[in-house]
PDB file of C-alpha atoms in Angstrom:
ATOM      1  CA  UNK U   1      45.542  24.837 -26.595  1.00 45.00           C
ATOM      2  CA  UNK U   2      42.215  24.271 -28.002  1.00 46.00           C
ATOM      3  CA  UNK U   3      43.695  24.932 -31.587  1.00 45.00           C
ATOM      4  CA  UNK U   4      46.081  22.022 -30.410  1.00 41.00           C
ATOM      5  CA  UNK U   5      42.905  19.530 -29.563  1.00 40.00           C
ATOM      6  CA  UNK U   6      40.945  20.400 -32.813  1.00 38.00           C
ATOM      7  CA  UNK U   7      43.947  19.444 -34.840  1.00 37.00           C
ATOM      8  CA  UNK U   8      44.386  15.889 -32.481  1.00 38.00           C
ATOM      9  CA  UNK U   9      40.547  15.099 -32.968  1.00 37.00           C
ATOM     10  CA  UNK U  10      40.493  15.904 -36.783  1.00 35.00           C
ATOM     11  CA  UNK U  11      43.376  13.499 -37.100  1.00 37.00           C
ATOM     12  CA  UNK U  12      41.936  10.692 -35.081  1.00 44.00           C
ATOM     13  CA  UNK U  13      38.631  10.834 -37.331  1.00 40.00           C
ATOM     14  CA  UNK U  14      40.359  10.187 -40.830  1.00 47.00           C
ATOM     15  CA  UNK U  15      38.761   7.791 -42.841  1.00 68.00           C
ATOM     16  CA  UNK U  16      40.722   5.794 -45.400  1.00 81.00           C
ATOM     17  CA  UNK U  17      39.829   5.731 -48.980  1.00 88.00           C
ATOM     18  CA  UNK U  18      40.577   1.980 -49.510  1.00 92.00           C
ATOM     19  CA  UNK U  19      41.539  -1.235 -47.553  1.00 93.00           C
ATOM     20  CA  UNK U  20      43.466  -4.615 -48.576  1.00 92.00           C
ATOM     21  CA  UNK U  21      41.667  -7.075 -46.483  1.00 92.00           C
ATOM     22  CA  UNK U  22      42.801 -10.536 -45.771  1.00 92.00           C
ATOM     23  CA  UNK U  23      41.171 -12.084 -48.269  1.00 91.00           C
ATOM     24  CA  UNK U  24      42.955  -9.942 -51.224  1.00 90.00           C
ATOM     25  CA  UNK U  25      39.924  -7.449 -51.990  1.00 92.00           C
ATOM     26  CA  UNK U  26      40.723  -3.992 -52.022  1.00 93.00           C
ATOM     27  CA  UNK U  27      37.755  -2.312 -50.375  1.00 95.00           C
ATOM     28  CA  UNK U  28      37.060   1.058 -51.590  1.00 94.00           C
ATOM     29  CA  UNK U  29      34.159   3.662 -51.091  1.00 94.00           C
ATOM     30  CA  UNK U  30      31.044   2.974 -52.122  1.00 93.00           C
ATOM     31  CA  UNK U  31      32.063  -0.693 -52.971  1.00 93.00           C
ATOM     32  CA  UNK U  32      29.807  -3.682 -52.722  1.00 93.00           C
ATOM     33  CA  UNK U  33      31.199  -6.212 -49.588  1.00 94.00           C
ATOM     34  CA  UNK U  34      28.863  -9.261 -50.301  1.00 94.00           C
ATOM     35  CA  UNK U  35      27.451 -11.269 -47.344  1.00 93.00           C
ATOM     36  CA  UNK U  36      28.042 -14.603 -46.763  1.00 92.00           C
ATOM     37  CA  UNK U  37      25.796 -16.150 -43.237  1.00 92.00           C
ATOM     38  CA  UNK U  38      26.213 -15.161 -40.178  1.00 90.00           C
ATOM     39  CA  UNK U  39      28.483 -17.018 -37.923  1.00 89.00           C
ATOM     40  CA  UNK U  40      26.671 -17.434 -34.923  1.00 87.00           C
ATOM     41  CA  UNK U  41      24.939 -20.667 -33.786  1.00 87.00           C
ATOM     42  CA  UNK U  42      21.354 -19.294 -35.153  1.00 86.00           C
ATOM     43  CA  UNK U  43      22.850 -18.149 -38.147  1.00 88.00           C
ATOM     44  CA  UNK U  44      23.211 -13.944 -36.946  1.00 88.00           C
ATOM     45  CA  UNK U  45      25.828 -11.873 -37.651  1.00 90.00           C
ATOM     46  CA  UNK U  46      28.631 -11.429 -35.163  1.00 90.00           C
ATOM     47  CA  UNK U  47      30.556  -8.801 -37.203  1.00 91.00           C
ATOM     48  CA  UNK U  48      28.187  -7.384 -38.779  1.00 91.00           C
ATOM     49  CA  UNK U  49      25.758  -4.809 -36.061  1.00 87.00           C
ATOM     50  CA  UNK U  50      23.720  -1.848 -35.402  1.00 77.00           C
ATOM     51  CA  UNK U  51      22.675   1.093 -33.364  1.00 52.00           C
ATOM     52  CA  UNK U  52      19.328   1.246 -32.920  1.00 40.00           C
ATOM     53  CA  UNK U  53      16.125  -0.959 -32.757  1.00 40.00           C
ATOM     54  CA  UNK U  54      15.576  -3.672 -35.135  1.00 41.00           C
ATOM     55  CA  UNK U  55      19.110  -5.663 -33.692  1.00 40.00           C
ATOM     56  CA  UNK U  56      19.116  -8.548 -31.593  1.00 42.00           C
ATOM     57  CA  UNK U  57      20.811  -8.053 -28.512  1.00 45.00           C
ATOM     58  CA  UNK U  58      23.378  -9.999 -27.425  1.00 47.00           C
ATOM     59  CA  UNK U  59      25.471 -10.352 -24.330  1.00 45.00           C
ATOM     60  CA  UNK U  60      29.202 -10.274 -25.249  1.00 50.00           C
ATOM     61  CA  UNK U  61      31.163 -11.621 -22.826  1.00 50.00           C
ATOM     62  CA  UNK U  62      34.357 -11.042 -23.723  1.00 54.00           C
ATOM     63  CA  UNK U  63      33.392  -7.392 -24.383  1.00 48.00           C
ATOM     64  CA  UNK U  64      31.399  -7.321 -21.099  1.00 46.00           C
ATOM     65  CA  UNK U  65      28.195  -5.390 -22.592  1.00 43.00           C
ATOM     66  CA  UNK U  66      25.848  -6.123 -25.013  1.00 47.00           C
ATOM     67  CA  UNK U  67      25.900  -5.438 -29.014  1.00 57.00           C
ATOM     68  CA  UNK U  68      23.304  -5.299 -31.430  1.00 67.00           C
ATOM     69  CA  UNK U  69      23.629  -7.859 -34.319  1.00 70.00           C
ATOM     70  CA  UNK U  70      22.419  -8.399 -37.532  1.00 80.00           C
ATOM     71  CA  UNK U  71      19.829 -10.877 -38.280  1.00 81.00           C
ATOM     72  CA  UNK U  72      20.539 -14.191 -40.461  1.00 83.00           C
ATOM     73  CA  UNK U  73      17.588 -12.091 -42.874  1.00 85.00           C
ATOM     74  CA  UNK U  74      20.619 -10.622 -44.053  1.00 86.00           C
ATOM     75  CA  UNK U  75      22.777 -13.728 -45.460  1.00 90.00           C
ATOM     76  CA  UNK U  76      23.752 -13.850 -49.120  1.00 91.00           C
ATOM     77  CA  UNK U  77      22.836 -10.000 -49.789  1.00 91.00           C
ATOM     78  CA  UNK U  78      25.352  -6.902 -49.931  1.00 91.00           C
ATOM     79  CA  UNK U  79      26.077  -3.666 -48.357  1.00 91.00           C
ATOM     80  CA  UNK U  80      28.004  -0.793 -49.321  1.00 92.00           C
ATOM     81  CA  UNK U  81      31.019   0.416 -48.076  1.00 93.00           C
ATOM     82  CA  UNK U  82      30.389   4.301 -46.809  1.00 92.00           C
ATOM     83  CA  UNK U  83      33.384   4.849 -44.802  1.00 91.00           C
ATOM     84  CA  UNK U  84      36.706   2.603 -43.492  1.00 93.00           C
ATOM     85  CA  UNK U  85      38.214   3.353 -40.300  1.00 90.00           C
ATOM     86  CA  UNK U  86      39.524   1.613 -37.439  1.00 90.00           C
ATOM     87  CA  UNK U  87      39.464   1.532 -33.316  1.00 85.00           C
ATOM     88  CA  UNK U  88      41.198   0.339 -30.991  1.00 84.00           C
ATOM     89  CA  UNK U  89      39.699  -2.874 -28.923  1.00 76.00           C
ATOM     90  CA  UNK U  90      41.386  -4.123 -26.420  1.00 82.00           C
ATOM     91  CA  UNK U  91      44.587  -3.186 -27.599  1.00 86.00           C
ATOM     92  CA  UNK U  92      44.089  -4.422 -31.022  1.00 86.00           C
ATOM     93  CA  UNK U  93      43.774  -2.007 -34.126  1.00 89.00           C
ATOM     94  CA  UNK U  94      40.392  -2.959 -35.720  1.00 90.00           C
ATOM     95  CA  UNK U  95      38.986  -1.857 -39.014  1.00 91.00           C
ATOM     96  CA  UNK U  96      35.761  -1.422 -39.316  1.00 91.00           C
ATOM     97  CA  UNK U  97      33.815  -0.235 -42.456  1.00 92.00           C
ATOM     98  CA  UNK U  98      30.632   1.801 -42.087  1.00 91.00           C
ATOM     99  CA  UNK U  99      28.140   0.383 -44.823  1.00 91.00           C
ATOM    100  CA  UNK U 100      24.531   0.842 -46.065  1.00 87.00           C
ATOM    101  CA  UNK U 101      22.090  -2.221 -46.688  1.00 78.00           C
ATOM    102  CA  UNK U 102      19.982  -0.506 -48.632  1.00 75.00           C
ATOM    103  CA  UNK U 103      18.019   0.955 -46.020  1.00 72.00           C
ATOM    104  CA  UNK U 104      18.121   4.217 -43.399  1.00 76.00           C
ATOM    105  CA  UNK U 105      20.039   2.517 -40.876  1.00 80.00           C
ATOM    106  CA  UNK U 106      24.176   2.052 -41.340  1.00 86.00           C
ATOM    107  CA  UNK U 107      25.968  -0.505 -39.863  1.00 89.00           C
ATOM    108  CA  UNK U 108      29.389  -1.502 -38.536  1.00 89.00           C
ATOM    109  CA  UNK U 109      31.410  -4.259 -40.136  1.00 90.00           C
ATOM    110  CA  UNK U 110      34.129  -5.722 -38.408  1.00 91.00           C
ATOM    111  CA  UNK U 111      35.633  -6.939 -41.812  1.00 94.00           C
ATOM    112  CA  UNK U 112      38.574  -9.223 -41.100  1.00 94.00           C
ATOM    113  CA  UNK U 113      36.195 -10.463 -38.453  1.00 92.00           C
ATOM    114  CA  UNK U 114      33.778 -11.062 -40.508  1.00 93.00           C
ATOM    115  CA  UNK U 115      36.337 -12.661 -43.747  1.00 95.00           C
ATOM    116  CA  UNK U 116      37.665 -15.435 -41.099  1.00 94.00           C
ATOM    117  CA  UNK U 117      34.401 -16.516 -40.033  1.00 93.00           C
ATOM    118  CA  UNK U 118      32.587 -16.105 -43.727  1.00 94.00           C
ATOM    119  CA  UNK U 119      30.098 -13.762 -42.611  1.00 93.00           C
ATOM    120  CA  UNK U 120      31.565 -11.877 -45.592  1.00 95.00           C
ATOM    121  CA  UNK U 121      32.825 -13.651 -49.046  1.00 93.00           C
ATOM    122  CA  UNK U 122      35.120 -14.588 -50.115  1.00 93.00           C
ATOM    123  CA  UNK U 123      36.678 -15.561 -46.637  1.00 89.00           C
ATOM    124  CA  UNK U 124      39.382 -17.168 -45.271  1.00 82.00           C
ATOM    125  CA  UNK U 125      37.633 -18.630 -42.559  1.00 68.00           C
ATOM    126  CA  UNK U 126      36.792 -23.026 -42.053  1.00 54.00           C
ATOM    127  CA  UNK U 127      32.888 -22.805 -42.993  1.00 47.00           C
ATOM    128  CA  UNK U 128      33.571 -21.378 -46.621  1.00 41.00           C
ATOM    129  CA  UNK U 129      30.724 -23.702 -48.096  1.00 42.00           C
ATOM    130  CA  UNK U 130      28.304 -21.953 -46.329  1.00 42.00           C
ATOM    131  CA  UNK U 131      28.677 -18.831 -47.782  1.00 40.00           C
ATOM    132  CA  UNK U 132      28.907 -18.452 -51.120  1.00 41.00           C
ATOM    133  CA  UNK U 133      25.777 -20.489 -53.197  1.00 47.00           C
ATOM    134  CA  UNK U 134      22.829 -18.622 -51.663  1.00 54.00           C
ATOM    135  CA  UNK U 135      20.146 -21.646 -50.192  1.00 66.00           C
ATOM    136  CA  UNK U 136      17.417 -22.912 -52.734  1.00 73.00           C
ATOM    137  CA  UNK U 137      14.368 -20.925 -50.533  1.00 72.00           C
ATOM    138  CA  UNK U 138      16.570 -17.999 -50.990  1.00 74.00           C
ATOM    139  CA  UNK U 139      16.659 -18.586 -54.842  1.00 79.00           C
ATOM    140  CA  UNK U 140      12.850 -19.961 -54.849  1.00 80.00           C
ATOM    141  CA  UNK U 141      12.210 -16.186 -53.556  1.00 81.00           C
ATOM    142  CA  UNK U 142      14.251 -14.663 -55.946  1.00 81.00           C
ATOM    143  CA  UNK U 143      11.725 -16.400 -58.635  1.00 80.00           C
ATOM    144  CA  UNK U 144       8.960 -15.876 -56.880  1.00 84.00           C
ATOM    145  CA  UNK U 145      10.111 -11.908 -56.849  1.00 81.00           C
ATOM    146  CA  UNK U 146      10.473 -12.420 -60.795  1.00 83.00           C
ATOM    147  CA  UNK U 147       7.618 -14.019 -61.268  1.00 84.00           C
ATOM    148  CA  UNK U 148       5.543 -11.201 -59.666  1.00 86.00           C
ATOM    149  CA  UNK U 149       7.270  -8.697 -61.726  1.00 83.00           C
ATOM    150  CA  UNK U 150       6.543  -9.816 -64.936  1.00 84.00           C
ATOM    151  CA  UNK U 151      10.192 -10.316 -65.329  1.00 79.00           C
ATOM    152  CA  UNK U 152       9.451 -14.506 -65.957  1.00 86.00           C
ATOM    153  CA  UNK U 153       6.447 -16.278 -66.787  1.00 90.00           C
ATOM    154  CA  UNK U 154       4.860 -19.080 -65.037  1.00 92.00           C
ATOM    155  CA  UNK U 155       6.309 -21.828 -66.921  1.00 91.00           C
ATOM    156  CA  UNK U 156       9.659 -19.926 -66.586  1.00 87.00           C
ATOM    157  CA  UNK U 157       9.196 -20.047 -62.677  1.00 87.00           C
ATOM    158  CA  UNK U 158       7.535 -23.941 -62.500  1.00 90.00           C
ATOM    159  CA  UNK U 159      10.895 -25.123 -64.579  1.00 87.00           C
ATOM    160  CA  UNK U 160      13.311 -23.528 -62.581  1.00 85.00           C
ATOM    161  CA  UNK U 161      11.380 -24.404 -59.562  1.00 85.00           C
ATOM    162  CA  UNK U 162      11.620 -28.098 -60.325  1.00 85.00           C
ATOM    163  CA  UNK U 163      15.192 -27.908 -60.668  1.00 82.00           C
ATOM    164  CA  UNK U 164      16.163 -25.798 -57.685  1.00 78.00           C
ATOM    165  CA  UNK U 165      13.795 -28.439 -55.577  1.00 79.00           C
ATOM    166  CA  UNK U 166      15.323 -31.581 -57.243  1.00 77.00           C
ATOM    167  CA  UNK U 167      18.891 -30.796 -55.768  1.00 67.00           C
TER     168      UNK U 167
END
């Protein structure tokens, strides 16, 4: 009997290798999944949460607890795919994809979720523009990051600057 129950629960955690999502990636280990924003009215993610401190909780409804989301910090970055699995919620099959930002902490992404309401590109969802061209501050910071580095000089930065402030 307990041979029988080791065998169920090694089944039940598989992990698949790859996943065709909706918007016609294939997802593999150790992939990149790029971010679009997050769809919620403050810009967090929904789809994309946490375990742990350093979330913002959020009452859920229509799961009847609370979840701990992602931060809009975390628009127009990546993450990277560690595992793909799914659950069962509410009687829907879900898959999920365990991924890395980068940092200690994983995180859960609900990806077809997350492809209908762009908090992942590209996406199928109705607020598409939002998600692809990161926001000129982003960018600005991206120069500014350069700048500091060494990477551009100051003239490099002021030019590019002007133009990213001009549109």
């Amino acid at each position: 009997m307990a041979v029988l129950a080791f065998v169920c629960l090694s089944v039940k955690a598989q992990k698949n290798k790859e996943y065709v999502a909706s918007n016609g990636v294939t997802y593999r280990l150790k992939d990149t999944v790029h971010l679009g924003r997050g769809s919620a009215n403050n810009g967090d993610f929904l789809y994309l949460q946490m375990g742990g401190w350093g979330a913002i909780m959020i009452y859920d409804p229509s799961k009847g607890h609370d979840q701990l989301n992602i931060g809009r910090a975390y628009a127009n970055t990546a993450v990277i795919v560690k595992s793909i699995g799914t659950q069962k919620v509410k009687g829907v099959v879900k898959t999920y994809f365990k991924v890395g930002g980068g940092d200690i902490t994983n995180y859960t992404l609900y990806i077809e979720d997350a492809i209908q309401t762009c908090e992942v590109v590209p996406c199928t969802g109705g607020n598409s523009n939002q998600s692809v061209a990161p926001d000129k501050f982003d960018q600005l910071k991206k120069l500014k990051g350069l700048l500091d580095s060494g990477a551009i000089t100051q003239a490099e930065y002021d030019e590019q600057k002007k133009k990213l402030l001009a549109n």
